Coordinates of C-alpha atoms and ligand atoms in Angstrom, one line a residue:
D1 CA 4.5 -5.2 20.3
A2 CA 6.7 -3.3 17.9
K3 CA 9.6 -5.7 18.3
A4 CA 7.4 -8.7 17.6
Q5 CA 6.3 -7.0 14.5
G6 CA 9.7 -6.4 13.4
R7 CA 10.6 -9.9 13.7
N8 CA 7.5 -11.0 11.6
T9 CA 8.9 -8.8 8.9
W10 CA 12.3 -10.3 9.0
H11 CA 11.6 -13.2 6.8
W12 CA 13.9 -12.2 3.7
F13 CA 16.8 -10.7 5.9
E14 CA 17.2 -13.0 8.7
G15 CA 19.2 -15.7 7.1
V16 CA 21.4 -13.2 5.7
A17 CA 22.0 -11.3 8.8
T18 CA 22.7 -14.1 11.0
S19 CA 24.6 -15.9 8.4
T20 CA 26.9 -13.0 7.2
S21 CA 26.7 -9.7 9.4
N22 CA 29.2 -8.2 6.7
E23 CA 26.4 -8.4 4.1
Y24 CA 23.9 -6.8 6.7
V25 CA 26.3 -3.8 7.0
A26 CA 26.8 -3.8 3.1
L27 CA 23.3 -3.7 2.6
R28 CA 22.5 -1.1 4.9
R29 CA 25.1 1.2 3.4
E30 CA 23.8 0.6 0.1
L31 CA 20.3 1.4 1.1
M32 CA 22.1 4.6 2.4
E33 CA 22.9 5.3 -0.7
A34 CA 19.7 4.8 -2.3
I35 CA 18.2 7.3 -0.4
E36 CA 21.1 9.8 -0.8
H37 CA 21.2 9.3 -4.6
E38 CA 17.3 8.5 -4.9
Q39 CA 17.7 5.3 -6.7
F40 CA 14.0 4.9 -5.9
V41 CA 11.2 4.9 -8.4
L42 CA 7.5 4.7 -7.8
Y43 CA 5.3 2.8 -9.9
Y44 CA 1.2 3.1 -10.0
Q45 CA -0.9 0.3 -10.5
P46 CA -4.7 1.1 -11.3
I47 CA -7.5 0.3 -9.0
V48 CA -10.8 -0.4 -11.3
A49 CA -14.4 -0.1 -10.4
A50 CA -15.9 -4.0 -10.4
D51 CA -18.9 -3.1 -12.0
S52 CA -17.6 -0.9 -15.1
G53 CA -13.9 -1.5 -15.1
I54 CA -13.2 2.4 -14.8
M55 CA -10.1 3.5 -13.3
R56 CA -10.9 5.0 -9.7
G57 CA -7.7 5.1 -8.2
M58 CA -4.1 3.8 -8.2
E59 CA -1.8 2.5 -5.7
A60 CA 1.9 3.9 -5.3
L61 CA 4.4 1.1 -5.3
V62 CA 8.2 1.8 -4.8
R63 CA 11.3 0.3 -6.6
W64 CA 14.8 0.4 -5.9
Q65 CA 17.1 0.8 -8.9
H66 CA 20.2 -0.4 -7.7
P67 CA 23.1 0.3 -9.6
E68 CA 24.4 -3.5 -9.9
R69 CA 21.6 -5.8 -8.6
G70 CA 19.2 -3.8 -11.1
F71 CA 15.5 -3.8 -10.1
V72 CA 14.9 -4.7 -6.1
S73 CA 11.5 -5.2 -5.3
P74 CA 9.9 -3.7 -2.1
G75 CA 9.5 -7.6 -0.9
E76 CA 12.9 -7.7 -0.4
F77 CA 14.0 -4.2 0.8
I78 CA 11.5 -2.7 3.1
P79 CA 11.8 -5.7 5.9
L80 CA 15.6 -4.4 5.9
A81 CA 14.3 -0.9 5.8
E82 CA 12.3 -1.5 8.8
Q83 CA 14.9 -2.9 10.7
T84 CA 17.4 -0.5 10.4
G85 CA 14.9 2.3 10.4
Q86 CA 15.8 3.5 7.1
I87 CA 12.0 2.9 6.2
V88 CA 11.2 6.7 7.7
A89 CA 13.6 8.4 5.0
I90 CA 12.2 5.9 2.1
G91 CA 8.8 6.4 3.4
Q92 CA 8.9 10.4 3.3
W93 CA 10.5 10.2 -0.2
V94 CA 7.5 7.8 -1.3
L95 CA 4.7 9.7 0.5
H96 CA 6.6 13.3 -1.1
Q97 CA 6.9 12.0 -4.7
A98 CA 3.4 10.1 -5.0
C99 CA 1.4 13.4 -3.7
S100 CA 3.4 15.4 -6.2
D101 CA 3.0 13.0 -9.0
L102 CA -0.7 12.9 -8.5
A103 CA -1.2 16.5 -7.9
N104 CA 0.5 17.0 -11.2
W105 CA -1.2 14.5 -13.1
N106 CA -4.6 15.6 -11.9
A107 CA -3.9 18.9 -12.9
K108 CA -2.7 18.1 -16.5
M109 CA -5.4 15.5 -17.2
N110 CA -8.2 17.5 -15.5
R111 CA -9.2 14.6 -13.3
R112 CA -9.5 13.7 -9.5
L113 CA -8.1 10.1 -9.3
P114 CA -6.8 9.4 -5.4
V115 CA -3.6 7.8 -4.9
S116 CA -3.0 5.1 -2.4
V117 CA 0.4 4.9 -0.2
N118 CA 1.6 2.2 1.6
I119 CA 2.8 3.3 5.1
S120 CA 4.9 1.0 7.3
P121 CA 4.1 0.3 11.4
F122 CA 7.3 2.2 12.1
Q123 CA 6.4 5.5 10.1
F124 CA 3.0 5.3 11.3
R125 CA 3.7 4.9 14.9
R126 CA 6.4 7.7 14.6
Y127 CA 6.1 10.9 16.2
G128 CA 6.2 13.8 13.7
F129 CA 3.9 11.6 11.3
L130 CA 1.0 13.9 11.5
E131 CA 2.9 17.1 10.9
E132 CA 4.8 15.0 7.9
L133 CA 1.6 14.2 6.5
R134 CA 0.6 17.9 6.7
K135 CA 3.5 19.3 5.1
T136 CA 3.8 17.0 2.2
L137 CA 0.1 18.0 1.4
D138 CA 1.1 21.7 1.9
E139 CA 4.3 21.4 -0.4
T140 CA 2.5 19.3 -3.0
G141 CA -0.9 20.9 -3.2
L142 CA -2.8 17.6 -3.3
D143 CA -6.2 17.8 -2.1
P144 CA -6.2 15.6 1.1
E145 CA -9.5 13.9 -0.1
L146 CA -7.2 12.1 -2.8
L147 CA -4.7 10.7 -0.4
E148 CA -5.1 7.2 0.9
L149 CA -3.3 5.6 3.4
E150 CA -2.6 1.8 3.4
V151 CA -1.8 0.2 6.8
T152 CA -1.8 -3.5 7.9
E153 CA -4.5 -4.6 10.4
N154 CA -1.5 -5.3 13.0
V155 CA -0.2 -1.7 12.7
L156 CA -3.5 -1.2 14.5
M157 CA -3.5 -3.9 16.9
S158 CA -0.4 -3.3 18.8
G159 CA -1.0 -0.4 21.0
V160 CA -4.8 -0.1 20.0
G161 CA -5.9 3.3 21.7
Q162 CA -2.7 5.1 20.4
G163 CA -3.4 3.7 16.8
I164 CA -7.0 4.7 16.6
D165 CA -5.8 8.2 18.0
T166 CA -3.5 8.7 14.8
L167 CA -5.9 7.3 12.5
Q168 CA -8.7 9.8 14.1
K169 CA -6.3 12.8 13.4
I170 CA -5.6 11.6 9.8
R171 CA -9.3 11.4 9.2
Q172 CA -9.6 15.1 10.5
M173 CA -7.3 16.0 7.8
G174 CA -9.6 14.8 5.1
I175 CA -7.4 11.9 4.5
K176 CA -8.9 8.3 3.6
V177 CA -7.4 4.8 5.4
S178 CA -7.4 1.7 3.8
I179 CA -6.8 -1.6 6.0
D180 CA -3.9 -3.6 3.6
D181 CA -4.0 -7.2 3.3
F182 CA -6.9 -7.6 5.1
G183 CA -7.3 -11.3 6.3
T184 CA -4.0 -12.0 6.8
G185 CA -3.5 -10.4 10.3
Y186 CA -4.9 -11.0 13.8
S187 CA -7.6 -8.5 13.8
S188 CA -11.1 -9.8 13.9
L189 CA -14.0 -8.8 11.9
R190 CA -15.7 -7.3 14.9
Y191 CA -12.7 -5.0 15.8
L192 CA -13.2 -3.0 12.4
R193 CA -16.3 -1.4 13.8
Q194 CA -13.8 0.6 16.1
L195 CA -11.7 1.7 13.4
P196 CA -12.2 5.1 11.8
I197 CA -11.1 3.6 8.3
N198 CA -12.4 4.0 4.7
K199 CA -11.8 0.9 3.2
V200 CA -10.8 -2.6 3.2
K201 CA -8.3 -4.4 1.0
L202 CA -9.0 -8.1 0.7
D203 CA -5.7 -10.2 0.3
K204 CA -4.6 -11.7 -2.5
S205 CA -4.5 -14.9 -0.5
F206 CA -8.0 -14.9 -0.6
V207 CA -8.5 -13.9 -4.0
M208 CA -6.2 -16.5 -5.8
D209 CA -8.4 -19.2 -5.2
I210 CA -11.8 -17.8 -4.6
T211 CA -13.1 -20.0 -7.6
E212 CA -11.9 -23.4 -6.3
N213 CA -11.7 -22.6 -2.6
T214 CA -15.5 -22.7 -1.0
A215 CA -14.2 -22.0 2.4
N216 CA -12.1 -18.8 0.9
A217 CA -15.3 -17.9 -0.9
A218 CA -17.4 -18.1 2.4
I219 CA -14.7 -15.6 4.0
V220 CA -14.5 -13.4 1.2
Q221 CA -18.4 -13.1 1.1
G222 CA -18.5 -12.4 4.6
V223 CA -15.9 -9.8 4.7
I224 CA -17.8 -8.0 1.7
T225 CA -21.3 -7.9 3.8
M226 CA -19.9 -7.1 7.2
A227 CA -17.7 -4.2 5.5
H228 CA -20.7 -2.8 3.5
H229 CA -22.9 -2.7 6.9
L230 CA -19.9 -0.8 8.3
G231 CA -20.1 1.8 5.6
L232 CA -16.9 0.4 4.2
V233 CA -15.6 0.2 0.4
V234 CA -14.0 -3.2 -0.3
V235 CA -11.2 -3.9 -2.7
G236 CA -10.2 -7.1 -4.1
E237 CA -6.4 -7.5 -4.6
G238 CA -4.6 -9.3 -6.8
V239 CA -7.2 -10.1 -9.5
E240 CA -5.3 -12.0 -12.2
T241 CA -8.3 -13.7 -13.9
T242 CA -11.7 -12.8 -15.5
E243 CA -13.2 -15.6 -13.4
Q244 CA -11.8 -14.3 -10.0
A245 CA -13.3 -10.7 -11.2
A246 CA -16.7 -12.1 -12.2
D247 CA -16.7 -13.9 -8.8
L248 CA -15.7 -10.8 -6.6
K249 CA -18.2 -8.3 -8.9
Q250 CA -21.1 -11.2 -8.2
R251 CA -20.2 -10.9 -4.1
N252 CA -20.3 -6.8 -4.4
C253 CA -17.1 -6.4 -4.2
D254 CA -16.7 -2.5 -5.0
L255 CA -13.3 -2.3 -6.6
L256 CA -10.6 -4.7 -8.0
Q257 CA -7.0 -4.3 -8.5
G258 CA -4.8 -6.8 -10.2
F259 CA -2.5 -8.3 -13.5
L260 CA -5.7 -8.6 -15.1
F261 CA -6.4 -5.0 -15.2
S262 CA -2.9 -3.6 -15.2
R263 CA 0.5 -4.5 -13.9
P264 CA 2.2 -1.4 -11.8
V265 CA 3.4 1.1 -14.3
P266 CA 6.1 3.9 -14.3
F267 CA 4.5 7.4 -13.8
D268 CA 5.1 8.3 -17.6
Q269 CA 2.7 5.3 -18.9
L270 CA 0.0 6.3 -16.4
T271 CA -2.2 8.4 -18.9
A272 CA -1.9 5.6 -21.5
T273 CA -3.2 3.2 -18.6
A274 CA -5.8 5.4 -17.5
E275 CA -6.9 5.6 -21.0
A276 CA -6.8 1.7 -21.8
A277 CA -8.8 1.4 -18.7
Q278 CA -11.4 3.8 -20.0
S279 CA -11.7 2.1 -23.4
I280 CA -12.2 -1.4 -21.7
A281 CA -15.0 0.6 -19.9
D282 CA -16.5 1.9 -23.0
Ligands
C2E1 P1 0.8 -4.3 -1.2 O1 0.9 -3.2 -0.5 O2 -0.1 -5.5 -0.5 O3 0.9 -4.4 -2.8 C1 0.5 -5.1 -3.8 C2 1.2 -6.1 -4.1 O4 0.8 -7.2 -5.0 C3 2.2 -5.3 -5.2 O5 3.7 -6.0 -5.0 C4 1.6 -5.8 -6.5 O6 3.0 -5.8 -7.7 C5 1.3 -6.8 -6.1 N1 0.4 -7.4 -7.2 C6 -0.7 -6.5 -7.9 N2 -1.5 -7.2 -8.6 C7 -1.2 -8.4 -8.6 C8 -1.5 -9.9 -9.2 O7 -2.7 -10.0 -9.9 N3 -1.0 -10.9 -8.8 C9 -0.1 -11.0 -8.0 N4 0.8 -12.1 -7.5 N5 0.6 -9.5 -7.5 C10 -0.2 -8.7 -7.5 P2 5.1 -5.1 -4.8 O8 5.0 -3.8 -5.7 O9 5.9 -6.2 -5.0 O10 4.9 -4.7 -3.3 C11 5.2 -6.0 -2.2 C12 4.7 -5.2 -0.9 O11 5.6 -4.1 -0.6 C13 3.7 -4.0 -0.9 O12 2.5 -5.3 -0.7 C14 3.7 -3.3 0.2 O13 3.0 -3.9 1.5 C15 5.0 -3.1 0.3 N6 5.5 -2.0 -0.5 C16 5.7 -1.3 -1.8 N7 5.5 -0.1 -1.9 C17 5.8 0.5 -0.5 C18 6.1 1.7 0.1 O14 6.2 2.7 -0.8 N8 6.1 1.6 1.2 C19 6.1 0.8 2.0 N9 5.8 0.7 3.4 N10 5.8 -0.7 1.6 C20 5.7 -0.7 0.2
MG2 MG1 -0.9 -1.7 -0.2
MG3 MG1 -1.8 -5.8 0.0
MG4 MG1 1.3 -6.7 1.5

């Protein structure tokens, strides 16, 4: 259930919250100020075709530019924001900014690249989320076909029926859906068949040792084969070496994402990054 899931995402903050609740209160207040003063910034990481290296899309990744702490990574503040419910406001900002950025960039560059946005369980399950999606697409003018939501398998496992219902409505709007960090949650391969999704993102823990660990390689191969049977696109996450890229490509993985191709970059570097990806491909 939602509570059990919240506990799973608690790791970073748990120690702080139980030892000094003052710090919990302080951080929650800082996060409130961050929302109010828009101290967040979106970075974009390219997702490239495994066969050609051509950029096929990008993932929006939020960062917090804290006035004193400097850059805070999402792994540190998203779990806290989930606990406090502040993820709703942050998620709304992220969704709007990503859609607006890409609508503008595509218009300027005369391209049609899709953008992937991470959606927290709390956000996904919230009443009003579908309306928020509709409104954001309306306001930013982004083609729904160019928006992709990344959800984790656990989001869909708890309250399966309701999760699928929400997914179907999202798909009816023309928006695409990926399962993020696939392989780290509780869902079975068979379960995938029931879900109206488009993509599976293989978690980086599988990709990391794919060239050394034959058991992992077998899992990866199994997921790719099965996903293709279900008509799903497969993305390999966390690709850092040419060996990993070659291995995934040889296993028919469709898309790749990782530091090998590019780190996440600020919006103003997107054009240069896209051009670099193109020239690698040429
Ligand atoms: P994720 O959605 O699985 O995003 C991929 C993470 O892997 C990003 O970390 C990215 O920088 C990192 N990464 C990419 N390529 C490589 C690589 O080659 N090697 C390694 N070691 N890492 C790589 P980041 O930006 O720190 O984000 C961490 C997580 O925070 C994300 O994992 C996602 O779950 C969450 N997150 C980020 N932005 C948002 C957001 O706007 N909303 C929500 N709800 N969650 C977000
Ligand atoms: Mg993601
Ligand atoms: Mg992931
Ligand atoms: Mg993740």
